[in-house]
PDB file of C-alpha atoms in Angstrom:
ATOM      1  CA  MET A   1      -0.011  -0.024  -0.008  1.00 46.00           C
ATOM      2  CA  ALA A   2       2.878   2.431   0.744  1.00 45.00           C
ATOM      3  CA  GLU A   3       4.211   1.893  -2.789  1.00 52.00           C
ATOM      4  CA  GLU A   4       0.775   2.529  -4.278  1.00 56.00           C
ATOM      5  CA  LEU A   5       0.355   5.745  -2.321  1.00 58.00           C
ATOM      6  CA  GLY A   6       3.805   6.739  -3.497  1.00 79.00           C
ATOM      7  CA  THR A   7       3.063   6.385  -7.192  1.00 87.00           C
ATOM      8  CA  THR A   8      -0.195   8.421  -6.857  1.00 93.00           C
ATOM      9  CA  GLN A   9       1.741  11.117  -4.912  1.00 93.00           C
ATOM     10  CA  VAL A  10       4.281  11.235  -7.846  1.00 93.00           C
ATOM     11  CA  LEU A  11       1.328  12.001 -10.124  1.00 95.00           C
ATOM     12  CA  LEU A  12      -0.003  14.710  -7.749  1.00 96.00           C
ATOM     13  CA  ASP A  13       3.496  16.257  -7.423  1.00 95.00           C
ATOM     14  CA  LEU A  14       4.004  16.600 -11.175  1.00 95.00           C
ATOM     15  CA  LEU A  15       0.560  18.207 -11.454  1.00 97.00           C
ATOM     16  CA  ASN A  16       1.461  20.720  -8.716  1.00 96.00           C
ATOM     17  CA  LEU A  17       3.074  23.361 -11.006  1.00 97.00           C
ATOM     18  CA  ASP A  18       5.097  26.228  -9.626  1.00 94.00           C
ATOM     19  CA  ASP A  19       3.856  29.757 -10.413  1.00 89.00           C
ATOM     20  CA  GLY A  20       7.050  30.790 -12.083  1.00 72.00           C
ATOM     21  CA  ASN A  21       7.739  33.312  -9.228  1.00 69.00           C
ATOM     22  CA  GLY A  22       4.995  35.491 -10.607  1.00 64.00           C
ATOM     23  CA  ALA A  23       6.667  35.910 -13.998  1.00 62.00           C
ATOM     24  CA  ARG A  24       4.324  37.139 -16.761  1.00 64.00           C
ATOM     25  CA  THR A  25       4.794  38.639 -20.270  1.00 70.00           C
ATOM     26  CA  ASP A  26       1.891  38.245 -22.626  1.00 81.00           C
ATOM     27  CA  GLU A  27       1.548  34.778 -21.059  1.00 91.00           C
ATOM     28  CA  ASP A  28       0.861  33.409 -17.594  1.00 94.00           C
ATOM     29  CA  VAL A  29       3.972  31.389 -16.708  1.00 95.00           C
ATOM     30  CA  PHE A  30       4.155  28.111 -14.740  1.00 96.00           C
ATOM     31  CA  VAL A  31       6.939  25.597 -14.208  1.00 96.00           C
ATOM     32  CA  GLY A  32       6.683  21.768 -13.957  1.00 96.00           C
ATOM     33  CA  HIS A  33       9.109  19.026 -13.182  1.00 95.00           C
ATOM     34  CA  THR A  34       9.571  15.419 -14.288  1.00 93.00           C
ATOM     35  CA  PRO A  35       9.746  12.542 -11.738  1.00 90.00           C
ATOM     36  CA  ARG A  36      12.881  10.401 -11.678  1.00 83.00           C
ATOM     37  CA  GLN A  37      12.729   7.877 -14.518  1.00 81.00           C
ATOM     38  CA  THR A  38      14.777   5.529 -16.686  1.00 77.00           C
ATOM     39  CA  ARG A  39      13.550   6.858 -20.063  1.00 80.00           C
ATOM     40  CA  THR A  40      15.549   9.484 -21.895  1.00 86.00           C
ATOM     41  CA  ARG A  41      12.526  11.597 -22.899  1.00 92.00           C
ATOM     42  CA  VAL A  42       9.522  12.954 -21.034  1.00 96.00           C
ATOM     43  CA  PHE A  43       6.331  10.859 -21.278  1.00 94.00           C
ATOM     44  CA  GLY A  44       3.901  12.722 -23.558  1.00 95.00           C
ATOM     45  CA  GLY A  45       0.955  12.223 -21.180  1.00 96.00           C
ATOM     46  CA  GLN A  46       2.844  14.072 -18.479  1.00 97.00           C
ATOM     47  CA  VAL A  47       3.267  17.198 -20.691  1.00 98.00           C
ATOM     48  CA  LEU A  48      -0.400  16.955 -21.699  1.00 98.00           C
ATOM     49  CA  ALA A  49      -1.623  16.777 -18.079  1.00 98.00           C
ATOM     50  CA  GLN A  50       0.719  19.572 -16.960  1.00 98.00           C
ATOM     51  CA  SER A  51      -0.324  21.849 -19.841  1.00 98.00           C
ATOM     52  CA  ILE A  52      -4.017  21.212 -18.892  1.00 98.00           C
ATOM     53  CA  ILE A  53      -3.289  22.268 -15.272  1.00 98.00           C
ATOM     54  CA  ALA A  54      -1.460  25.366 -16.508  1.00 98.00           C
ATOM     55  CA  GLY A  55      -4.430  26.395 -18.601  1.00 98.00           C
ATOM     56  CA  THR A  56      -6.885  25.550 -15.851  1.00 98.00           C
ATOM     57  CA  ARG A  57      -5.055  27.843 -13.455  1.00 97.00           C
ATOM     58  CA  THR A  58      -6.026  30.827 -15.662  1.00 97.00           C
ATOM     59  CA  VAL A  59      -9.745  30.016 -15.872  1.00 97.00           C
ATOM     60  CA  GLU A  60     -12.602  30.451 -13.454  1.00 95.00           C
ATOM     61  CA  PRO A  61     -13.066  27.333 -11.330  1.00 94.00           C
ATOM     62  CA  ASN A  62     -16.618  26.820 -12.587  1.00 95.00           C
ATOM     63  CA  ARG A  63     -15.318  26.280 -16.142  1.00 98.00           C
ATOM     64  CA  PRO A  64     -13.747  22.844 -16.375  1.00 98.00           C
ATOM     65  CA  ILE A  65     -11.809  21.796 -19.533  1.00 98.00           C
ATOM     66  CA  HIS A  66     -13.976  20.061 -22.096  1.00 98.00           C
ATOM     67  CA  SER A  67     -11.660  19.715 -25.119  1.00 98.00           C
ATOM     68  CA  MET A  68      -8.015  20.077 -26.130  1.00 98.00           C
ATOM     69  CA  HIS A  69      -5.774  19.446 -29.074  1.00 98.00           C
ATOM     70  CA  GLY A  70      -2.053  19.360 -28.786  1.00 98.00           C
ATOM     71  CA  TYR A  71       0.909  18.770 -31.033  1.00 98.00           C
ATOM     72  CA  PHE A  72       4.121  17.101 -29.754  1.00 98.00           C
ATOM     73  CA  LEU A  73       6.880  19.174 -31.398  1.00 97.00           C
ATOM     74  CA  ARG A  74      10.109  18.002 -29.729  1.00 96.00           C
ATOM     75  CA  PRO A  75      11.061  15.291 -27.223  1.00 95.00           C
ATOM     76  CA  GLY A  76      11.229  16.611 -23.660  1.00 96.00           C
ATOM     77  CA  ASP A  77      14.359  16.262 -21.520  1.00 96.00           C
ATOM     78  CA  PRO A  78      13.439  14.667 -18.114  1.00 95.00           C
ATOM     79  CA  ALA A  79      16.473  16.295 -16.477  1.00 94.00           C
ATOM     80  CA  GLN A  80      15.251  19.803 -17.094  1.00 95.00           C
ATOM     81  CA  PRO A  81      12.158  21.640 -15.793  1.00 96.00           C
ATOM     82  CA  ILE A  82       9.389  22.553 -18.280  1.00 97.00           C
ATOM     83  CA  THR A  83       8.066  26.083 -18.579  1.00 97.00           C
ATOM     84  CA  PHE A  84       4.390  26.473 -19.502  1.00 97.00           C
ATOM     85  CA  GLY A  85       3.222  29.687 -21.099  1.00 97.00           C
ATOM     86  CA  VAL A  86      -0.528  30.256 -21.200  1.00 97.00           C
ATOM     87  CA  GLN A  87      -2.088  32.804 -23.568  1.00 97.00           C
ATOM     88  CA  ARG A  88      -5.618  33.898 -22.674  1.00 97.00           C
ATOM     89  CA  LEU A  89      -7.303  33.831 -26.090  1.00 97.00           C
ATOM     90  CA  ARG A  90     -10.892  34.552 -25.044  1.00 97.00           C
ATOM     91  CA  ASP A  91     -13.270  34.534 -22.118  1.00 97.00           C
ATOM     92  CA  GLY A  92     -16.890  34.534 -23.369  1.00 97.00           C
ATOM     93  CA  ARG A  93     -20.222  34.169 -21.610  1.00 95.00           C
ATOM     94  CA  SER A  94     -19.946  30.350 -21.290  1.00 97.00           C
ATOM     95  CA  PHE A  95     -16.577  29.385 -22.848  1.00 98.00           C
ATOM     96  CA  SER A  96     -12.920  30.180 -22.345  1.00 98.00           C
ATOM     97  CA  ALA A  97     -10.122  29.412 -24.761  1.00 98.00           C
ATOM     98  CA  ARG A  98      -6.427  29.090 -23.933  1.00 98.00           C
ATOM     99  CA  ARG A  99      -3.247  28.392 -25.842  1.00 98.00           C
ATOM    100  CA  VAL A 100      -0.586  26.614 -23.884  1.00 98.00           C
ATOM    101  CA  HIS A 101       3.031  26.167 -24.975  1.00 98.00           C
ATOM    102  CA  ALA A 102       5.432  23.851 -23.054  1.00 98.00           C
ATOM    103  CA  TYR A 103       9.023  25.124 -23.418  1.00 97.00           C
ATOM    104  CA  GLN A 104      12.490  23.773 -22.826  1.00 97.00           C
ATOM    105  CA  ASN A 105      15.666  25.618 -23.840  1.00 95.00           C
ATOM    106  CA  GLY A 106      13.423  28.427 -25.219  1.00 93.00           C
ATOM    107  CA  GLU A 107      11.772  26.142 -27.733  1.00 96.00           C
ATOM    108  CA  PRO A 108       8.218  24.637 -27.541  1.00 97.00           C
ATOM    109  CA  ILE A 109       8.065  20.911 -27.021  1.00 98.00           C
ATOM    110  CA  LEU A 110       4.216  20.913 -27.101  1.00 98.00           C
ATOM    111  CA  SER A 111       1.602  23.308 -28.395  1.00 98.00           C
ATOM    112  CA  MET A 112      -1.991  23.042 -27.188  1.00 98.00           C
ATOM    113  CA  ILE A 113      -5.265  24.839 -27.566  1.00 98.00           C
ATOM    114  CA  ALA A 114      -7.867  24.090 -24.911  1.00 98.00           C
ATOM    115  CA  SER A 115     -11.496  25.046 -24.317  1.00 98.00           C
ATOM    116  CA  PHE A 116     -13.304  25.399 -20.958  1.00 98.00           C
ATOM    117  CA  GLN A 117     -17.036  25.652 -20.343  1.00 98.00           C
ATOM    118  CA  GLU A 118     -19.470  26.335 -17.640  1.00 97.00           C
ATOM    119  CA  PRO A 119     -21.795  23.246 -17.300  1.00 95.00           C
ATOM    120  CA  ALA A 120     -25.087  23.702 -19.061  1.00 95.00           C
ATOM    121  CA  ASN A 121     -28.297  21.718 -19.733  1.00 95.00           C
ATOM    122  CA  GLY A 122     -28.902  20.313 -23.178  1.00 95.00           C
ATOM    123  CA  LEU A 123     -29.262  17.135 -25.226  1.00 96.00           C
ATOM    124  CA  ASP A 124     -27.778  14.056 -23.531  1.00 95.00           C
ATOM    125  CA  HIS A 125     -26.915  10.685 -25.152  1.00 97.00           C
ATOM    126  CA  HIS A 126     -23.811   8.540 -25.635  1.00 97.00           C
ATOM    127  CA  ASP A 127     -22.629   5.348 -27.308  1.00 97.00           C
ATOM    128  CA  PRO A 128     -23.138   2.353 -25.068  1.00 97.00           C
ATOM    129  CA  MET A 129     -20.291   0.585 -23.290  1.00 98.00           C
ATOM    130  CA  PRO A 130     -19.354  -2.751 -24.840  1.00 97.00           C
ATOM    131  CA  THR A 131     -20.915  -5.728 -23.225  1.00 96.00           C
ATOM    132  CA  GLY A 132     -19.323  -8.952 -21.938  1.00 96.00           C
ATOM    133  CA  ILE A 133     -16.299  -7.097 -20.388  1.00 97.00           C
ATOM    134  CA  PRO A 134     -14.733  -8.990 -17.468  1.00 97.00           C
ATOM    135  CA  ALA A 135     -14.598  -7.233 -14.157  1.00 97.00           C
ATOM    136  CA  PRO A 136     -11.236  -5.458 -13.473  1.00 97.00           C
ATOM    137  CA  ASP A 137     -10.639  -7.401 -10.245  1.00 96.00           C
ATOM    138  CA  SER A 138     -10.694 -10.665 -12.237  1.00 97.00           C
ATOM    139  CA  LEU A 139      -7.738  -9.525 -14.490  1.00 96.00           C
ATOM    140  CA  PRO A 140      -4.063  -9.685 -13.704  1.00 93.00           C
ATOM    141  CA  THR A 141      -2.100  -6.574 -12.819  1.00 91.00           C
ATOM    142  CA  THR A 142       0.769  -5.243 -14.915  1.00 89.00           C
ATOM    143  CA  ALA A 143       3.119  -6.407 -12.163  1.00 87.00           C
ATOM    144  CA  GLU A 144       1.765  -9.959 -12.423  1.00 88.00           C
ATOM    145  CA  LEU A 145       2.333  -9.857 -16.175  1.00 86.00           C
ATOM    146  CA  ILE A 146       5.822  -8.324 -16.478  1.00 86.00           C
ATOM    147  CA  GLY A 147       7.062  -7.634 -12.967  1.00 84.00           C
ATOM    148  CA  HIS A 148       9.433 -10.605 -13.105  1.00 85.00           C
ATOM    149  CA  ILE A 149      11.387  -9.224 -16.011  1.00 84.00           C
ATOM    150  CA  LYS A 150      14.822  -7.808 -15.107  1.00 80.00           C
ATOM    151  CA  HIS A 151      14.639  -4.668 -17.124  1.00 81.00           C
ATOM    152  CA  PRO A 152      14.274  -0.989 -15.917  1.00 76.00           C
ATOM    153  CA  ILE A 153      11.375  -0.241 -18.304  1.00 76.00           C
ATOM    154  CA  ALA A 154       9.514  -3.407 -17.332  1.00 78.00           C
ATOM    155  CA  HIS A 155      10.033  -2.515 -13.672  1.00 81.00           C
ATOM    156  CA  GLU A 156       8.787   1.051 -14.266  1.00 81.00           C
ATOM    157  CA  TRP A 157       5.639  -0.068 -16.055  1.00 76.00           C
ATOM    158  CA  ALA A 158       4.957  -2.773 -13.448  1.00 79.00           C
ATOM    159  CA  TYR A 159       5.602  -0.888 -10.261  1.00 83.00           C
ATOM    160  CA  GLU A 160       6.062   2.848 -10.831  1.00 85.00           C
ATOM    161  CA  ARG A 161       3.151   3.936 -12.942  1.00 91.00           C
ATOM    162  CA  PRO A 162       0.535   5.939 -11.028  1.00 93.00           C
ATOM    163  CA  PHE A 163      -2.252   3.950 -12.699  1.00 95.00           C
ATOM    164  CA  ASP A 164      -3.230   0.312 -12.202  1.00 95.00           C
ATOM    165  CA  VAL A 165      -3.822  -0.991 -15.706  1.00 95.00           C
ATOM    166  CA  ARG A 166      -5.654  -4.316 -16.282  1.00 96.00           C
ATOM    167  CA  HIS A 167      -5.762  -5.673 -19.829  1.00 95.00           C
ATOM    168  CA  VAL A 168      -9.195  -6.964 -21.101  1.00 96.00           C
ATOM    169  CA  THR A 169      -7.623  -8.037 -24.398  1.00 94.00           C
ATOM    170  CA  GLU A 170      -4.540 -10.048 -24.372  1.00 90.00           C
ATOM    171  CA  PRO A 171      -1.444  -7.847 -23.655  1.00 88.00           C
ATOM    172  CA  ILE A 172       1.285  -7.580 -26.249  1.00 88.00           C
ATOM    173  CA  TYR A 173       4.215  -6.625 -24.028  1.00 85.00           C
ATOM    174  CA  LEU A 174       6.214  -9.763 -25.033  1.00 83.00           C
ATOM    175  CA  ALA A 175       4.090 -11.879 -27.397  1.00 86.00           C
ATOM    176  CA  ALA A 176       1.996 -10.929 -30.363  1.00 88.00           C
ATOM    177  CA  ALA A 177      -1.826 -11.241 -30.048  1.00 84.00           C
ATOM    178  CA  PRO A 178      -3.196 -14.496 -31.549  1.00 84.00           C
ATOM    179  CA  GLU A 179      -5.647 -12.424 -33.710  1.00 86.00           C
ATOM    180  CA  GLN A 180      -4.782  -9.556 -35.961  1.00 89.00           C
ATOM    181  CA  SER A 181      -7.312  -7.190 -34.427  1.00 93.00           C
ATOM    182  CA  ALA A 182      -7.176  -3.397 -34.470  1.00 95.00           C
ATOM    183  CA  ASP A 183      -9.078  -3.204 -31.143  1.00 96.00           C
ATOM    184  CA  SER A 184      -8.117  -3.535 -27.513  1.00 96.00           C
ATOM    185  CA  ALA A 185      -9.383  -2.538 -24.129  1.00 97.00           C
ATOM    186  CA  VAL A 186      -8.122  -2.037 -20.592  1.00 97.00           C
ATOM    187  CA  TRP A 187      -9.502  -1.082 -17.204  1.00 98.00           C
ATOM    188  CA  MET A 188      -7.488   1.580 -15.350  1.00 97.00           C
ATOM    189  CA  ARG A 189      -7.585   3.641 -12.179  1.00 97.00           C
ATOM    190  CA  THR A 190      -5.012   5.360  -9.991  1.00 97.00           C
ATOM    191  CA  THR A 191      -3.197   3.204  -7.518  1.00 95.00           C
ATOM    192  CA  ALA A 192      -4.518   5.272  -4.601  1.00 95.00           C
ATOM    193  CA  PRO A 193      -7.318   7.710  -3.888  1.00 96.00           C
ATOM    194  CA  MET A 194      -7.058  11.200  -5.356  1.00 97.00           C
ATOM    195  CA  PRO A 195      -8.200  14.578  -3.954  1.00 97.00           C
ATOM    196  CA  ASP A 196     -11.751  15.664  -4.837  1.00 97.00           C
ATOM    197  CA  ASP A 197     -10.685  18.497  -7.241  1.00 97.00           C
ATOM    198  CA  PRO A 198     -12.254  17.633 -10.590  1.00 97.00           C
ATOM    199  CA  ALA A 199      -9.507  19.527 -12.491  1.00 97.00           C
ATOM    200  CA  LEU A 200      -6.939  17.034 -11.183  1.00 98.00           C
ATOM    201  CA  HIS A 201      -9.046  14.123 -12.324  1.00 98.00           C
ATOM    202  CA  ARG A 202      -9.413  15.525 -15.811  1.00 98.00           C
ATOM    203  CA  ALA A 203      -5.731  16.176 -16.127  1.00 98.00           C
ATOM    204  CA  ALA A 204      -4.855  12.813 -14.696  1.00 98.00           C
ATOM    205  CA  LEU A 205      -7.063  11.070 -17.205  1.00 98.00           C
ATOM    206  CA  ALA A 206      -5.246  12.931 -20.048  1.00 98.00           C
ATOM    207  CA  TYR A 207      -1.969  11.603 -18.529  1.00 97.00           C
ATOM    208  CA  ALA A 208      -3.208   7.971 -18.666  1.00 97.00           C
ATOM    209  CA  SER A 209      -4.898   8.292 -22.043  1.00 97.00           C
ATOM    210  CA  ASP A 210      -1.472   8.516 -23.693  1.00 96.00           C
ATOM    211  CA  TYR A 211      -0.336   5.085 -22.317  1.00 93.00           C
ATOM    212  CA  MET A 212      -1.656   2.775 -25.026  1.00 91.00           C
ATOM    213  CA  LEU A 213      -3.410   4.650 -27.811  1.00 93.00           C
ATOM    214  CA  LEU A 214      -1.156   3.164 -30.456  1.00 93.00           C
ATOM    215  CA  GLU A 215      -1.242  -0.336 -29.132  1.00 94.00           C
ATOM    216  CA  PRO A 216      -4.160  -1.500 -31.447  1.00 95.00           C
ATOM    217  CA  ALA A 217      -2.054  -0.779 -34.515  1.00 95.00           C
ATOM    218  CA  LEU A 218       0.693  -3.047 -33.192  1.00 94.00           C
ATOM    219  CA  ARG A 219      -1.915  -5.786 -32.424  1.00 94.00           C
ATOM    220  CA  ARG A 220      -3.388  -5.474 -36.001  1.00 95.00           C
ATOM    221  CA  HIS A 221       0.129  -6.251 -37.445  1.00 93.00           C
ATOM    222  CA  SER A 222       1.115  -9.033 -35.021  1.00 91.00           C
ATOM    223  CA  MET A 223       3.796  -6.855 -33.317  1.00 90.00           C
ATOM    224  CA  THR A 224       4.803  -6.363 -29.697  1.00 88.00           C
ATOM    225  CA  TRP A 225       6.153  -3.374 -27.729  1.00 85.00           C
ATOM    226  CA  VAL A 226       9.570  -5.103 -27.743  1.00 83.00           C
ATOM    227  CA  HIS A 227       9.770  -5.653 -31.488  1.00 85.00           C
ATOM    228  CA  PRO A 228      13.432  -5.202 -32.474  1.00 86.00           C
ATOM    229  CA  GLY A 229      14.176  -1.717 -33.897  1.00 87.00           C
ATOM    230  CA  LEU A 230      10.627  -0.475 -33.431  1.00 89.00           C
ATOM    231  CA  SER A 231      10.375   3.316 -33.185  1.00 91.00           C
ATOM    232  CA  ILE A 232       7.118   4.892 -31.801  1.00 92.00           C
ATOM    233  CA  ALA A 233       6.346   8.543 -31.087  1.00 92.00           C
ATOM    234  CA  SER A 234       3.102  10.484 -30.475  1.00 94.00           C
ATOM    235  CA  LEU A 235       2.555  13.199 -33.036  1.00 96.00           C
ATOM    236  CA  ASP A 236      -0.628  14.891 -31.675  1.00 97.00           C
ATOM    237  CA  HIS A 237      -3.374  14.274 -29.070  1.00 98.00           C
ATOM    238  CA  GLY A 238      -6.992  15.331 -29.009  1.00 98.00           C
ATOM    239  CA  MET A 239      -9.321  14.827 -26.010  1.00 98.00           C
ATOM    240  CA  TRP A 240     -12.941  15.578 -25.212  1.00 98.00           C
ATOM    241  CA  TRP A 241     -14.392  15.340 -21.663  1.00 98.00           C
ATOM    242  CA  HIS A 242     -18.136  14.600 -21.721  1.00 98.00           C
ATOM    243  CA  ARG A 243     -19.121  13.913 -18.106  1.00 97.00           C
ATOM    244  CA  ASP A 244     -17.646  14.082 -14.590  1.00 97.00           C
ATOM    245  CA  PHE A 245     -15.847  11.047 -13.254  1.00 98.00           C
ATOM    246  CA  ARG A 246     -13.100   9.967 -10.845  1.00 98.00           C
ATOM    247  CA  VAL A 247      -9.732   8.507 -11.958  1.00 98.00           C
ATOM    248  CA  ASP A 248      -9.508   6.609  -8.622  1.00 98.00           C
ATOM    249  CA  GLU A 249     -12.481   4.537  -9.694  1.00 98.00           C
ATOM    250  CA  TRP A 250     -12.266   1.929 -12.449  1.00 98.00           C
ATOM    251  CA  LEU A 251     -12.581   3.319 -15.980  1.00 98.00           C
ATOM    252  CA  LEU A 252     -12.814   1.209 -19.183  1.00 98.00           C
ATOM    253  CA  TYR A 253     -10.604   2.413 -22.008  1.00 98.00           C
ATOM    254  CA  VAL A 254     -11.798   1.005 -25.377  1.00 98.00           C
ATOM    255  CA  LEU A 255      -9.233   1.496 -28.207  1.00 98.00           C
ATOM    256  CA  HIS A 256      -9.265   1.255 -32.027  1.00 98.00           C
ATOM    257  CA  ALA A 257      -6.822   1.877 -34.848  1.00 97.00           C
ATOM    258  CA  PRO A 258      -8.870   2.699 -37.975  1.00 97.00           C
ATOM    259  CA  SER A 259      -5.862   3.354 -40.233  1.00 97.00           C
ATOM    260  CA  ALA A 260      -2.126   3.032 -40.596  1.00 95.00           C
ATOM    261  CA  SER A 261      -0.184   4.350 -43.522  1.00 96.00           C
ATOM    262  CA  SER A 262       2.989   6.284 -44.410  1.00 95.00           C
ATOM    263  CA  ALA A 263       4.571   5.335 -41.027  1.00 94.00           C
ATOM    264  CA  ARG A 264       1.658   7.032 -39.240  1.00 96.00           C
ATOM    265  CA  THR A 265      -1.280   5.406 -37.403  1.00 96.00           C
ATOM    266  CA  LEU A 266      -4.432   6.827 -35.994  1.00 98.00           C
ATOM    267  CA  GLY A 267      -5.611   5.682 -32.571  1.00 97.00           C
ATOM    268  CA  THR A 268      -9.008   6.433 -31.131  1.00 98.00           C
ATOM    269  CA  GLY A 269     -10.378   5.773 -27.596  1.00 98.00           C
ATOM    270  CA  LYS A 270     -13.602   5.874 -25.657  1.00 98.00           C
ATOM    271  CA  ILE A 271     -13.528   5.913 -21.811  1.00 98.00           C
ATOM    272  CA  TYR A 272     -16.430   4.662 -19.758  1.00 98.00           C
ATOM    273  CA  ASN A 273     -17.120   4.619 -16.052  1.00 98.00           C
ATOM    274  CA  GLN A 274     -18.435   1.408 -14.393  1.00 97.00           C
ATOM    275  CA  ALA A 275     -22.021   2.682 -14.746  1.00 97.00           C
ATOM    276  CA  GLY A 276     -21.502   2.438 -18.529  1.00 98.00           C
ATOM    277  CA  GLN A 277     -21.469   6.231 -19.174  1.00 98.00           C
ATOM    278  CA  LEU A 278     -19.057   7.617 -21.777  1.00 98.00           C
ATOM    279  CA  VAL A 279     -16.980  10.124 -19.886  1.00 98.00           C
ATOM    280  CA  ALA A 280     -14.305  11.020 -22.439  1.00 98.00           C
ATOM    281  CA  SER A 281     -13.144  10.424 -26.041  1.00 98.00           C
ATOM    282  CA  VAL A 282      -9.575  10.536 -27.322  1.00 98.00           C
ATOM    283  CA  ALA A 283      -7.753  10.552 -30.689  1.00 98.00           C
ATOM    284  CA  GLN A 284      -4.095  10.452 -31.499  1.00 98.00           C
ATOM    285  CA  GLU A 285      -1.841  10.136 -34.567  1.00 98.00           C
ATOM    286  CA  GLY A 286       1.467   8.572 -33.963  1.00 96.00           C
ATOM    287  CA  MET A 287       4.592   7.601 -35.845  1.00 96.00           C
ATOM    288  CA  ILE A 288       5.357   3.880 -35.951  1.00 94.00           C
ATOM    289  CA  ARG A 289       8.491   3.016 -37.917  1.00 93.00           C
ATOM    290  CA  VAL A 290       9.421  -0.677 -38.374  1.00 89.00           C
ATOM    291  CA  PRO A 291      12.928  -1.593 -39.527  1.00 83.00           C
ATOM    292  CA  ASP A 292      13.378  -3.081 -42.923  1.00 73.00           C
ATOM    293  CA  GLU A 293      13.542  -6.799 -42.300  1.00 52.00           C
ATOM    294  CA  ALA A 294      13.968  -7.955 -45.893  1.00 38.00           C
TER     295      ALA A 294
END
């Protein structure tokens, strides 16, 4: 339990941005940090989540984020802090728009535009959650799947992630899926309870949404995450929040890869709570380069 509390606290710490000592030009300025890690580049979901928090800090509390689109421009250096500059594009009667740039060495590593809205009454419907999904407690943890592997990345995924991820479809960490399907699904929740602040839950869900959006493309082509010479990078990330939720309660992440071509693949995702409500939708284009094995 202490380890679980620790991983959730790491998530909360990275979402607790400094205010940049009050610095401001034509942007509101915040500073974020990267937790200790074995990877040589910053996890994209981290920069997304921190950018969302930066934008949220400049908006009235009664206007939660409802959509964003960001482009990953450069890899982030985990050894350096990240500066977030927020431009206040518009504050209307119901909506606010913000542009957020994440900077290192004076250059943007991510550019995002986000929209925030006061809750309102209106039409209400959503796609149903898939049926026949096994309960999360009946599925193995990531630690049970790969925790035995003596490799720093395997150890990080198994024990240091702030989210407990349970695979509904067969995982492809080490072995290819038996069927060439462009679909997959996982249950996920934080490893320990989170504060009640809804803004933290929305940012944390953006963090976790970047974990596996490109996995269905690998499944479709009988590949694994450890395929020799495989090169993967997120290019952009879009997200829409539809309803309130908690990331410390189980959420079903249903994923699909409708297309792959020209070393790019599109991944889409729908996120449901246990009551079957669609709480968020996600889309991402990524680069997947496979070495020439001829």
